[in-house]
PDB file of C-alpha atoms and ligand atoms in Angstrom:
ATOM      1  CA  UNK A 948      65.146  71.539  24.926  1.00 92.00           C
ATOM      2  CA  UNK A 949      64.864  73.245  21.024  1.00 96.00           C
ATOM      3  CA  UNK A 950      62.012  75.766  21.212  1.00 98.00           C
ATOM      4  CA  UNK A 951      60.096  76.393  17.983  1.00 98.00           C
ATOM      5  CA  UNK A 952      58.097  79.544  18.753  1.00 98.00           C
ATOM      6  CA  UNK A 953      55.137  79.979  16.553  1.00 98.00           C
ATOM      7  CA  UNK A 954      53.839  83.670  17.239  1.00 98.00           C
ATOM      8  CA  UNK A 955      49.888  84.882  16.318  1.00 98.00           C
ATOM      9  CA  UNK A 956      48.580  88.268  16.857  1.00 98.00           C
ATOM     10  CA  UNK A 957      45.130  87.157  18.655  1.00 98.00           C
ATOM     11  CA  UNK A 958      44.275  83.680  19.833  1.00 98.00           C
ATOM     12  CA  UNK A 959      41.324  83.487  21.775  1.00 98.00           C
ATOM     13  CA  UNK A 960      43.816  81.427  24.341  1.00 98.00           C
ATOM     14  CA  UNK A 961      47.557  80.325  23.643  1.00 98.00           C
ATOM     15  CA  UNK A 962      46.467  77.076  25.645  1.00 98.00           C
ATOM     16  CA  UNK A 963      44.068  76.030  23.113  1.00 98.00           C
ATOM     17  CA  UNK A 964      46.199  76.448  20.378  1.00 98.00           C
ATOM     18  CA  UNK A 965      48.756  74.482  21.530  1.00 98.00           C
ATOM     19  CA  UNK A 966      46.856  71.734  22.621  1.00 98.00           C
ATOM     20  CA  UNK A 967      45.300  71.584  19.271  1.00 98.00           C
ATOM     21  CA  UNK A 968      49.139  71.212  18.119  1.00 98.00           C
ATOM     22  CA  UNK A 969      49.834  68.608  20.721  1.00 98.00           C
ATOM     23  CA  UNK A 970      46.988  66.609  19.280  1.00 98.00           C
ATOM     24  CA  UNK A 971      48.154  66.481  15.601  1.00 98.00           C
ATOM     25  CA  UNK A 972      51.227  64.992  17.261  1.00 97.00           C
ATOM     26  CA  UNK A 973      53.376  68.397  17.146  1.00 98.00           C
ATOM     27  CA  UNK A 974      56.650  67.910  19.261  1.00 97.00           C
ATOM     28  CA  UNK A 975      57.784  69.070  22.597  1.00 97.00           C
ATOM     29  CA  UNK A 976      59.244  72.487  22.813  1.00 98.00           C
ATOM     30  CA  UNK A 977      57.082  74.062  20.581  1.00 98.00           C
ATOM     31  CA  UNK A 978      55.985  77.874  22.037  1.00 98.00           C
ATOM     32  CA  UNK A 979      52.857  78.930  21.196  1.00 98.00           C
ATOM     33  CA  UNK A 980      53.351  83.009  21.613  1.00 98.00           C
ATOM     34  CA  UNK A 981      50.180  85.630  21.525  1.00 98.00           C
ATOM     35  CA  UNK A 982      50.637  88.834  21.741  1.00 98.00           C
ATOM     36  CA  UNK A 983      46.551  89.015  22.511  1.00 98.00           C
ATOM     37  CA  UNK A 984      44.214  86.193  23.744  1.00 98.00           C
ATOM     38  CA  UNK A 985      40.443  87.475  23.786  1.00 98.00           C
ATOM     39  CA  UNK A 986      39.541  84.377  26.334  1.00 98.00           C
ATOM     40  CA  UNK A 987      43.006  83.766  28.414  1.00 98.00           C
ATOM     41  CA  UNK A 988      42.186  82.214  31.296  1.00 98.00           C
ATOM     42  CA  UNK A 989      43.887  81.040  34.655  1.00 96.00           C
ATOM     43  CA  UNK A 990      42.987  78.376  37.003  1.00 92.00           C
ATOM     44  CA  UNK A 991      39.543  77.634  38.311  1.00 86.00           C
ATOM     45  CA  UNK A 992      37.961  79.370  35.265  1.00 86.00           C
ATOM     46  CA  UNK A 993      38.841  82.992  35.418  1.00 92.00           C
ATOM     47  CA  UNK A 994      39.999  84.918  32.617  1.00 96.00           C
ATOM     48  CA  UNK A 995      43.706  86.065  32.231  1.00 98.00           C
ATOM     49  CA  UNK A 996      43.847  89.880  31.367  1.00 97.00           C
ATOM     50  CA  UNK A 997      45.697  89.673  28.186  1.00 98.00           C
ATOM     51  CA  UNK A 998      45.232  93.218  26.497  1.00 97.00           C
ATOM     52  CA  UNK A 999      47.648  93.800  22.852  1.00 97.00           C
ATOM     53  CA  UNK A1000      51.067  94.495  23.032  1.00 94.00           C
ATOM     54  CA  UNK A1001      51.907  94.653  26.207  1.00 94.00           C
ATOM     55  CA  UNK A1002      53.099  90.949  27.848  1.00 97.00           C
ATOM     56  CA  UNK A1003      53.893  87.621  27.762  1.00 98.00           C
ATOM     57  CA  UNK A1004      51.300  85.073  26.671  1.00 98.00           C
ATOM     58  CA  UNK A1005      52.625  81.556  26.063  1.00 98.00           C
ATOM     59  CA  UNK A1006      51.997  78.087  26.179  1.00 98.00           C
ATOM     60  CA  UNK A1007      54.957  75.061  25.722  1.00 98.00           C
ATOM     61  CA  UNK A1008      54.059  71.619  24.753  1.00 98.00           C
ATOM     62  CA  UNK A1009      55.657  69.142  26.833  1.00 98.00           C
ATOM     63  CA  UNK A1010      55.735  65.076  26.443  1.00 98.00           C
ATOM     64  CA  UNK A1011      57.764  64.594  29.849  1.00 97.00           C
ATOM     65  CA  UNK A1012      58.412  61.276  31.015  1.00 96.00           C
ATOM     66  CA  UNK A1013      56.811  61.799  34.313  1.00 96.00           C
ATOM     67  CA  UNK A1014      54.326  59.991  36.493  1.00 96.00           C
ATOM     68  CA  UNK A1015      50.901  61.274  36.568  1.00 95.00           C
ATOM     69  CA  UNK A1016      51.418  62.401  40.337  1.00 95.00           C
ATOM     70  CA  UNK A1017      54.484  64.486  39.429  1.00 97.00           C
ATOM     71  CA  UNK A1018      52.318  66.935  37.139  1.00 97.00           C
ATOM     72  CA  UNK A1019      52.193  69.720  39.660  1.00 96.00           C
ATOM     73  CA  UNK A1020      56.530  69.313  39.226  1.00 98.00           C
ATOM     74  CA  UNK A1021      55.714  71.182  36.085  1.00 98.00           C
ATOM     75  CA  UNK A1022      53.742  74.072  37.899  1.00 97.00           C
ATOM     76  CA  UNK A1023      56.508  74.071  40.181  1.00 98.00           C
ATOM     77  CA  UNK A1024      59.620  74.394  37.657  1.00 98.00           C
ATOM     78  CA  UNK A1025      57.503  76.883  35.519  1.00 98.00           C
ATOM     79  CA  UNK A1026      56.781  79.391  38.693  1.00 98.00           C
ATOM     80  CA  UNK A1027      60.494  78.791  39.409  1.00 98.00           C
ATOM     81  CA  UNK A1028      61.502  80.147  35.971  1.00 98.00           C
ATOM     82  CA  UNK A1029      59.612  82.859  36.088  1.00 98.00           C
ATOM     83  CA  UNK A1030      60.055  84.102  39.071  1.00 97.00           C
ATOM     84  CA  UNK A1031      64.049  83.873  38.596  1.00 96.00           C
ATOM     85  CA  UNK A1032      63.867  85.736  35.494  1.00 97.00           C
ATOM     86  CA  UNK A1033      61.815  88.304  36.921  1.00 96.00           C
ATOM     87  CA  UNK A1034      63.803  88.691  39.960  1.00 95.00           C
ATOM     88  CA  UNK A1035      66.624  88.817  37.739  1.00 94.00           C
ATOM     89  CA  UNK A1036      65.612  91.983  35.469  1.00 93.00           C
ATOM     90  CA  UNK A1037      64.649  93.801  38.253  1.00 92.00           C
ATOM     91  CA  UNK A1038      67.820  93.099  39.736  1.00 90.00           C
ATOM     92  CA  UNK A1039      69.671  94.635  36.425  1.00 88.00           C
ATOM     93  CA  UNK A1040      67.759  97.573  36.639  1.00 81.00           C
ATOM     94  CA  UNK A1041      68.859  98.450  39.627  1.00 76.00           C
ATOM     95  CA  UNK A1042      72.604  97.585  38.847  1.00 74.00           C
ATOM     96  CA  UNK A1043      72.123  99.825  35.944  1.00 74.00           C
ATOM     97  CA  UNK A1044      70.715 102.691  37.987  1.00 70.00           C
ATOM     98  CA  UNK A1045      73.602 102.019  40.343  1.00 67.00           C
ATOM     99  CA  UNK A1046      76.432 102.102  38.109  1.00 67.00           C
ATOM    100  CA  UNK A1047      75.452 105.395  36.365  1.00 58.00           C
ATOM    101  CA  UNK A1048      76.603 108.062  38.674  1.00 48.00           C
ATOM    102  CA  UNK A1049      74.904 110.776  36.284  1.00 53.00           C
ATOM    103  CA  UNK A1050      71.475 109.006  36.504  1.00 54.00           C
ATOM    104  CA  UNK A1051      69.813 108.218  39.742  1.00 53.00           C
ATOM    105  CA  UNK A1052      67.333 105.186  40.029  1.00 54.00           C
ATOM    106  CA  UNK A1053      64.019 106.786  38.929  1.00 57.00           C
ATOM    107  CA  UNK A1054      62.108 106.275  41.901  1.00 55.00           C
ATOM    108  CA  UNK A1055      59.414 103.604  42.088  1.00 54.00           C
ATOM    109  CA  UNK A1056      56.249 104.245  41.396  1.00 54.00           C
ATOM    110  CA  UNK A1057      54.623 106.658  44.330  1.00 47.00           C
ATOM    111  CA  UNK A1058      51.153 104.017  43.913  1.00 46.00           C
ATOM    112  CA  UNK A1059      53.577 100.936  44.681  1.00 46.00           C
ATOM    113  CA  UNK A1060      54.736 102.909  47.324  1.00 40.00           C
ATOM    114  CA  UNK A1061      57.861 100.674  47.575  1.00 47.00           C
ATOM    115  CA  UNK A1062      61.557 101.097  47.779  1.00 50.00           C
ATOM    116  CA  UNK A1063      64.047  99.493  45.207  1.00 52.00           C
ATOM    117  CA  UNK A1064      65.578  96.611  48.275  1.00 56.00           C
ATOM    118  CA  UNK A1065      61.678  95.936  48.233  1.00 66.00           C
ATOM    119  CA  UNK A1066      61.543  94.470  44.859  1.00 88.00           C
ATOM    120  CA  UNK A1067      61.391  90.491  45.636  1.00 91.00           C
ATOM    121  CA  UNK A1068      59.571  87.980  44.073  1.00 96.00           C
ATOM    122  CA  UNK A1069      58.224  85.077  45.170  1.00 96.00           C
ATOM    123  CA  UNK A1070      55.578  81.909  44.760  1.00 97.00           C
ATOM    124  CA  UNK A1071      52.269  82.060  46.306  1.00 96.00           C
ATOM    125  CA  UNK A1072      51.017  78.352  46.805  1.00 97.00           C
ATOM    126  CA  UNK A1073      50.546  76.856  44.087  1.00 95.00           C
ATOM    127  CA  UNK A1074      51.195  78.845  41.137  1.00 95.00           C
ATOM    128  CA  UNK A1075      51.568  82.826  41.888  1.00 96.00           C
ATOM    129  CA  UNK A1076      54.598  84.733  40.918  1.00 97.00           C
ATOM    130  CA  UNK A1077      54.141  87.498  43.345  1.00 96.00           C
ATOM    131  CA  UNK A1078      55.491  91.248  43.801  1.00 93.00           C
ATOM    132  CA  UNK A1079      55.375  92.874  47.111  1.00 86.00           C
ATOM    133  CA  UNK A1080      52.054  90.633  47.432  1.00 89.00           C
ATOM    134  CA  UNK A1081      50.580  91.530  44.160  1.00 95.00           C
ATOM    135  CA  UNK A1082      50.491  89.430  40.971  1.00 97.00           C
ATOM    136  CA  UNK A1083      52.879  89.558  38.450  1.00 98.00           C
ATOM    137  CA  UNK A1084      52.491  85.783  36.745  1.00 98.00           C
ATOM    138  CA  UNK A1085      50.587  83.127  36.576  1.00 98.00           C
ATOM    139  CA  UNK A1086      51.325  79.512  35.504  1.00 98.00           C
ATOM    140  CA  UNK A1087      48.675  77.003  34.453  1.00 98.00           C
ATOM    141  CA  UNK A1088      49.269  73.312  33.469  1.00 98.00           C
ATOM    142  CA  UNK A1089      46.894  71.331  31.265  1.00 97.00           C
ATOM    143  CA  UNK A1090      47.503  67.715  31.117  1.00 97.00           C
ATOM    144  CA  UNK A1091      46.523  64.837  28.727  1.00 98.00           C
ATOM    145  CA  UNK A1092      47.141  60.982  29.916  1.00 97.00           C
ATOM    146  CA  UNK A1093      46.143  58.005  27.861  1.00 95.00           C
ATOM    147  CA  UNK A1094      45.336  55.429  30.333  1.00 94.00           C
ATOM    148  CA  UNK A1095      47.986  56.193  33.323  1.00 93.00           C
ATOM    149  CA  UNK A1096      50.256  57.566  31.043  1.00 95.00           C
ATOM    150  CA  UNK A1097      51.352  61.069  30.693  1.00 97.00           C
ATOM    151  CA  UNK A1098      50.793  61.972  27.119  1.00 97.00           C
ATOM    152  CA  UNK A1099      51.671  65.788  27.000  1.00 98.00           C
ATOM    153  CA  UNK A1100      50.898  68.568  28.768  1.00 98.00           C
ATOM    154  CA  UNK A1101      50.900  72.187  27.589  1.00 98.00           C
ATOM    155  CA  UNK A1102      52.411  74.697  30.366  1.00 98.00           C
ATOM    156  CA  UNK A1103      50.767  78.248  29.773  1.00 98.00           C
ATOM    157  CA  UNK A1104      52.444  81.519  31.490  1.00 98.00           C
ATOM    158  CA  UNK A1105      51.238  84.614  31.663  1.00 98.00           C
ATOM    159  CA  UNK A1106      53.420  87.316  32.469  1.00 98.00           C
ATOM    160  CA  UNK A1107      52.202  91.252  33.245  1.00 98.00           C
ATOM    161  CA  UNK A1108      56.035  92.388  31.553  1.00 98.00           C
ATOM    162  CA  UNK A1109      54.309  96.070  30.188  1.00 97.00           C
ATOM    163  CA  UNK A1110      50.495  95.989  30.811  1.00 97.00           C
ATOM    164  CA  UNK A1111      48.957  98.624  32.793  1.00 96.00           C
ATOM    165  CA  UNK A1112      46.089  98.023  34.610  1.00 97.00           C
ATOM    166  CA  UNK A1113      43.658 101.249  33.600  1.00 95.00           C
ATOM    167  CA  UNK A1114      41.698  99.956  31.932  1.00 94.00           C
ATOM    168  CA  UNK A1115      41.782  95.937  33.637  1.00 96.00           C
ATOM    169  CA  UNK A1116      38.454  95.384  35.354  1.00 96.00           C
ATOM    170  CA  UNK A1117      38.565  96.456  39.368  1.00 96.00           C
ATOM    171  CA  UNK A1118      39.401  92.955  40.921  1.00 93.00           C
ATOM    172  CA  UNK A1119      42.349  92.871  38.429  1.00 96.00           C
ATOM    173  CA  UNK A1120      43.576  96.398  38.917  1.00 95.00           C
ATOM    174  CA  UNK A1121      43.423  95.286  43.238  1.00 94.00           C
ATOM    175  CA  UNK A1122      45.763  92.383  42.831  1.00 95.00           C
ATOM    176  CA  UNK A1123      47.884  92.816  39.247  1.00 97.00           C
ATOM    177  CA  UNK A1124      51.411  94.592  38.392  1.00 97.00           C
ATOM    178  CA  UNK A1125      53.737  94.344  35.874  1.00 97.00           C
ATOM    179  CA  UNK A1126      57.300  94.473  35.810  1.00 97.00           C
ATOM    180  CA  UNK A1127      56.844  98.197  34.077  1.00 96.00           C
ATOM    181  CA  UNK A1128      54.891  99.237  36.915  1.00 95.00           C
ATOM    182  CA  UNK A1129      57.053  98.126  39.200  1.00 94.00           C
ATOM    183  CA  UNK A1130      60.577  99.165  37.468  1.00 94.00           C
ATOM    184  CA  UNK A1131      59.416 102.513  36.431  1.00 93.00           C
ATOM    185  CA  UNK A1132      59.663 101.893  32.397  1.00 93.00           C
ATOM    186  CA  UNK A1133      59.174  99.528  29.403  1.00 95.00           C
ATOM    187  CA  UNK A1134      60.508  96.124  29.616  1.00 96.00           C
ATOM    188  CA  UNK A1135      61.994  94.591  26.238  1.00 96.00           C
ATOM    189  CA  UNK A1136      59.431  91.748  26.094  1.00 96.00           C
ATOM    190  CA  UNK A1137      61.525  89.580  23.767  1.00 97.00           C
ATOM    191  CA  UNK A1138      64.558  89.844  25.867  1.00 97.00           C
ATOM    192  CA  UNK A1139      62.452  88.346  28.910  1.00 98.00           C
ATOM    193  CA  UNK A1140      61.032  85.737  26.858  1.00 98.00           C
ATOM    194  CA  UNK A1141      64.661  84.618  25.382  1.00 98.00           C
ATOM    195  CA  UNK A1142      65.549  84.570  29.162  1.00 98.00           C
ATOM    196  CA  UNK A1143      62.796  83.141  30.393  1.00 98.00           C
ATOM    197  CA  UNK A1144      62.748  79.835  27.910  1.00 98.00           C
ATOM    198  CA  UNK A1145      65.944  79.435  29.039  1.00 98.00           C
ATOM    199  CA  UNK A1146      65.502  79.322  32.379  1.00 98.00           C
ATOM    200  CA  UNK A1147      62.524  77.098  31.908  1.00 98.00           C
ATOM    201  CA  UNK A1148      64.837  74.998  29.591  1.00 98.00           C
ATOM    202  CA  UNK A1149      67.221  74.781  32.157  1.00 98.00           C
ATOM    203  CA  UNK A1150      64.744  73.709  34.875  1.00 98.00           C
ATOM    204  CA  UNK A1151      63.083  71.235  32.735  1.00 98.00           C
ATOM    205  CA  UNK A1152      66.308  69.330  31.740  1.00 98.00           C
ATOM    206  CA  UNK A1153      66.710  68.252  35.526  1.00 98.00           C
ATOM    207  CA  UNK A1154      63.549  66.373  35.211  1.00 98.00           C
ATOM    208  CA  UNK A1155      63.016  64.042  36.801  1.00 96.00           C
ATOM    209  CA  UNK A1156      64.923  65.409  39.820  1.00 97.00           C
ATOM    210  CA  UNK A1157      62.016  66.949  42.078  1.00 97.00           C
ATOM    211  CA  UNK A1158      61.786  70.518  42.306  1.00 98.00           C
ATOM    212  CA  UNK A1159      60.219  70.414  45.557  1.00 98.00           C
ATOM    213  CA  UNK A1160      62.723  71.865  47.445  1.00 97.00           C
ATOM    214  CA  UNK A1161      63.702  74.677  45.403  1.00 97.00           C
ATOM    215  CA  UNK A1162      59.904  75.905  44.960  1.00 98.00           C
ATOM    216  CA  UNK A1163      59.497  75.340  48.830  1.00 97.00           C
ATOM    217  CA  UNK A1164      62.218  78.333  49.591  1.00 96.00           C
ATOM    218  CA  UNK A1165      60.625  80.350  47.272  1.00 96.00           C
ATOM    219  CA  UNK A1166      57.247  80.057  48.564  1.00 96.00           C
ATOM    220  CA  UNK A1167      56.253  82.670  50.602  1.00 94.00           C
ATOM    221  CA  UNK A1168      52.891  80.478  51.594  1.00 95.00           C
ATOM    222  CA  UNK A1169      54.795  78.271  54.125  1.00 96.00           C
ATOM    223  CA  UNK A1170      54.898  79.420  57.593  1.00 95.00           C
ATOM    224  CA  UNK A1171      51.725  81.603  57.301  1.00 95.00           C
ATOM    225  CA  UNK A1172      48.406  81.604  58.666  1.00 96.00           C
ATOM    226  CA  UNK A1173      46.397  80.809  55.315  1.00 96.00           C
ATOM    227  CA  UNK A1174      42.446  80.640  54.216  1.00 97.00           C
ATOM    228  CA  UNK A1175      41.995  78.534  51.253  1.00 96.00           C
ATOM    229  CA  UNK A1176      38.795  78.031  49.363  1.00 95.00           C
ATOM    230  CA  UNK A1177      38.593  73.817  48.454  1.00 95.00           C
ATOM    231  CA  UNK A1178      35.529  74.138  46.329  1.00 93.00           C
ATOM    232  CA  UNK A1179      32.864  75.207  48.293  1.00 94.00           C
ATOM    233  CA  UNK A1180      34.599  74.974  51.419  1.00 95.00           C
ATOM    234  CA  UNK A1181      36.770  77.177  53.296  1.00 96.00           C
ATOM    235  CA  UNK A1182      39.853  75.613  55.458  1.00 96.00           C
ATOM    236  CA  UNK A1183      41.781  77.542  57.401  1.00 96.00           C
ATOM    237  CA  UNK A1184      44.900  77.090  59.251  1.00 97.00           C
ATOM    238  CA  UNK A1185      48.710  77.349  59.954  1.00 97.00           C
ATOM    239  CA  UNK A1186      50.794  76.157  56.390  1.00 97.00           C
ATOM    240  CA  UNK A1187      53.268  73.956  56.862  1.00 97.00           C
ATOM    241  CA  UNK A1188      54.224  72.235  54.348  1.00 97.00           C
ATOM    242  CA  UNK A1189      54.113  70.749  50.432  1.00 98.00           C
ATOM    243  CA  UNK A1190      54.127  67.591  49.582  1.00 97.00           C
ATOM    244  CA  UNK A1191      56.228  66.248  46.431  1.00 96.00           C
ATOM    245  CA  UNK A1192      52.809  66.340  44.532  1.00 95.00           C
ATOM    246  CA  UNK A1193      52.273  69.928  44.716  1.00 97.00           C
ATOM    247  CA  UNK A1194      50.207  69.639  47.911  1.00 97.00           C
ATOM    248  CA  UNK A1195      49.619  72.242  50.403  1.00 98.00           C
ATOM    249  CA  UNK A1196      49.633  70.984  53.824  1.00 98.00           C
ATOM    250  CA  UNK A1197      47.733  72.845  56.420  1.00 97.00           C
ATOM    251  CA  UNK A1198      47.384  72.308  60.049  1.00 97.00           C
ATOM    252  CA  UNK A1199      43.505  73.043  61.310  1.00 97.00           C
ATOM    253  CA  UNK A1200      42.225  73.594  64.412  1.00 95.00           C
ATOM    254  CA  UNK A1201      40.334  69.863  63.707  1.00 95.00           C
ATOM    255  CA  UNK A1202      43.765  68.613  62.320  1.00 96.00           C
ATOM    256  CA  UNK A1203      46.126  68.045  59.631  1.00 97.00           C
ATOM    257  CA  UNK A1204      44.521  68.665  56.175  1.00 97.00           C
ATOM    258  CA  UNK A1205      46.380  68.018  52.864  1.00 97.00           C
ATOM    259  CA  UNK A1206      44.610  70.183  49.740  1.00 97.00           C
ATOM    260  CA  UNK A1207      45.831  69.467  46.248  1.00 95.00           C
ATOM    261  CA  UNK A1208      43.353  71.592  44.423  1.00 94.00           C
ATOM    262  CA  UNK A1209      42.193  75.243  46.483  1.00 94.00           C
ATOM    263  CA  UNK A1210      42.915  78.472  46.421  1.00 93.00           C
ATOM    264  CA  UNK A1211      45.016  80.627  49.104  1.00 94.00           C
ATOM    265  CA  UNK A1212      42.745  83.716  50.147  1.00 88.00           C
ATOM    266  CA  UNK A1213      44.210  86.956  51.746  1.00 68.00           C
ATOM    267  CA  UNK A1214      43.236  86.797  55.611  1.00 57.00           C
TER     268      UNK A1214
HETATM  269  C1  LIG B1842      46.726  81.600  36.826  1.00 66.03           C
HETATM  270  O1  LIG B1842      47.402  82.374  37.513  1.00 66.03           O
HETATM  271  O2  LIG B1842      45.596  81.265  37.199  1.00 66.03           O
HETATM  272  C2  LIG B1842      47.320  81.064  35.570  1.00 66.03           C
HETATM  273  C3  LIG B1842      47.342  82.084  34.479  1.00 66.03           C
HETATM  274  C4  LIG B1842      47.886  81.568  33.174  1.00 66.03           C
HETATM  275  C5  LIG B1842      47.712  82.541  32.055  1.00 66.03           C
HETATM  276  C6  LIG B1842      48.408  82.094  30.804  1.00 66.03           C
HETATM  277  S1  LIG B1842      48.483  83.352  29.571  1.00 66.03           S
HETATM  278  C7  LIG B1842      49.068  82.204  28.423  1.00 66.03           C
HETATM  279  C8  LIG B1842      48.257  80.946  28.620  1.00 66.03           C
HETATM  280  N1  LIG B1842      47.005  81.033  27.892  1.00 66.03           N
HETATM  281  C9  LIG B1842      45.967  81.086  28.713  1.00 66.03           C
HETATM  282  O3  LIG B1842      44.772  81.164  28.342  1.00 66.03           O
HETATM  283  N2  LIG B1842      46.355  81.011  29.975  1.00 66.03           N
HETATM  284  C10 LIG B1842      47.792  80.912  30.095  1.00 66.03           C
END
């Protein structure tokens, strides 16, 4: 895929913009980039901290020729990307560290309190990029169908590449961290961005081969006790499994229950 990257200094959210795009009948591959959004926002309504200068805030336009039921293959191949890429540069850092004999791996962050072997990212069900359990990324996929038809959909990802968290409100400061936080110094954003449209790029061109099985080793969901919140219920049980939708699988006292749209809570 050809990216055409349009960049603004402050959207209210990237997602907006490009959907706006979509609908005058822009192209696939075109990158709406932000490097602000006053109302980013993630899934089930809450806002996306998305302070200046700091991260990643994007959103592709895609016209896949998908089924409407292989959406959440989107979520998946984004999260995949992303959590590559990431796993990747922290991976160079430490090679770099390594192979200078005169400089020493700066030593993570005491507050992380984590060693450099500890730096592995995974997916938390459905669409988490996660570092030593807290949140680096998060993908969100809005999707437009005329009649059963996939139309486009516009894949927004928000990556924490240089923000700190000082100032983020409490809940955000709990659960966030960049990949500066985590590495010990600034991260070139455009260098993760080139990588990470490539990756993305690379996933999307083996469409319409399901991802399934690729995000299913990298999710560290499976095999765990879990507590979701399905709207205003809570289900809780042993996960198991994901279905080629995107569905979580969970295995209740009362049963098997499959949940396509929830939300995995810590236990
Ligand atoms: C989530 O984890 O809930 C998804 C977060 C997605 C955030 C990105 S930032 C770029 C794009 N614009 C938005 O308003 N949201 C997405």
């Amino acid at each position: 895929m050809k990216f055409d990257i349009r960049r603004f200094r402050t959207v209210p959210s990237t997602m907006d913009l490009c959907r706006a795009y979509a609908e005058q009948g822009a192209g696939e591959g075109l990158v709406v980039l932000a490097d602000e959004q006053t109302a980013g926002r993630g899934r089930a309504g809450r806002a996306w901290y998305s302070p200046p200068g700091r991260s990643l805030y994007l959103s592709i336009l895609l016209r896949p020729n998908l089924q409407p039921r292989q959406i959440g293959w989107l979520t998946m191949i984004g999260a995949l990307a992303v959590c590559e890429i990431a796993q990747e540069t922290a991976n160079a850092h430490l090679d770099d560290s390594r192979s200078c004999a005169s400089t020493p791996p700066a030593p993570p962050p005491p507050s992380q309190a984590q060693g450099w072997a500890a730096l592995q990212f995974k997916l938390k069900w459905p669409n988490d990029v996660l570092l030593n359990g807290k949140k680096v990324a998060g993908v969100l996929v809005e999707s437009s169908l005329i009649g059963n038809r996939l139309d486009y959909a516009v894949l927004g990802i928000g990556l924490n590449v240089n923000t700190s968290f000082d100032d983020a409100p409490e809940e955000v400061r709990r659960r966030a961290i960049s990949l500066r936080e985590a590495l010990g110094h600034e991260v070139d954003r455009n260098a993760v961005l080139k990588q990470l449209l490539a990756a993305f790029g690379a996933r999307y061109a083996m469409l319409p081969a399901s991802p399934l099985a690729d995000y299913a080793r990298r999710l560290d969901t499976l095999g765990r006790r879990v507590r979701l919140q399905v709207g205003d219920e809570i289900v809780e049980g042993d996960a198991v499994r994901v279905e080629d939708d995107g569905a979580l699988v969970v295995m209740t006292d009362s049963g098997k229950r499959t949940v396509t749209f929830g939300e995995v809570m810590s236990l």
